[in-house]
């Protein structure tokens, strides 16, 4: 029997393993030198000034919101076509979340819909403090236009680039923060490069970087410039200044992430080869392959296909079940976040973002990852054809 083919998985080399073993034999399993080395590597790669490594992208989103001052009474807007973490981060801070429907071609937050929604919010006095565009599947949002809107309406921008390290927008690597205040990455094993678990926030802003660094480690600082004056006959080698968290990344995780960064471009090139093969193999099958915006070079974290329901009789649900039964472990990215019971309990209703709902009813993420072989890819395509016809 053939092994199951997942929609995504990690690619671990002997060098990666050795890098982790080296940390295990060293003096520091955490708070050692490998975390700053990983931070520097990611900052250099994406041409950002500061990088703050944390234990997940979810933690990065949380401290990014806090660093930008998100709190009770504020509004944070994101895409409905994302993982729940992109919205939950605002809820952790006590803010209200709202969703901007997607563009039916890129599946990213629609700039036109954002623009209309902002004009309305201005009249109602409910403008967002922060907008979180999500670079879905690794393809950049239209950041130039979103940045222009942020200048007109005065909101801050966090790019959720959990899918998108190694991708590019116009002339820049994603993460360069030319059009945003902060960009965050994820190093979960299904993402482009992995640290086992892990995340990072990058920024050019020194004040934001300092706040995020403090928040990731209990809100504590040992910099005398941050500390309040205290009696000189007591020892004050640190002070807690904010209510922070333990969101630190360990050196064990950082070693894996740092080692993986060496192959990042190779991983993305391989994903492009797989995507190109799918694009050709799925011509004339009643399937829409992911359209690529000319301004974007995707990292192809996902390869979502959509069934053209006027051409295909099989239901979305039966298509999904038939493939999983054949051990092609396709997945759904994403159920619109506001349809989750937690968000429906806050008052969101089905029908709120029709483009995201139509996409969800047709979409399926099929296997794409750097170790997927041509033989396995052919297997995926022939199983899909068999199920459809
Ligand atoms: C995976 C993911 C996250 C969360 O990443 P973790 O590192 O697992 O916390 C956030 N946003 C998006 C879009 C994701 O896909």
Tab-separated table of C-alpha atoms in Angstrom, residues 100 103 109-118 142 149:
chain	number	residue	atom	x	y	z
A	100	UNK	CA	-12.605	42.335	5.095
A	103	UNK	CA	-10.572	39.187	-3.827
A	109	UNK	CA	-8.017	40.695	1.390
A	110	UNK	CA	-9.673	42.796	-1.351
A	111	UNK	CA	-8.306	46.329	-1.546
A	112	UNK	CA	-11.580	47.629	-3.049
A	113	UNK	CA	-13.662	46.141	-0.259
A	114	UNK	CA	-11.175	47.416	2.347
A	115	UNK	CA	-11.400	50.883	0.824
A	116	UNK	CA	-15.234	50.936	0.948
A	117	UNK	CA	-15.299	49.553	4.458
A	118	UNK	CA	-12.847	52.235	5.650
A	142	UNK	CA	-1.415	44.373	-2.638
A	149	UNK	CA	-5.010	53.523	2.698
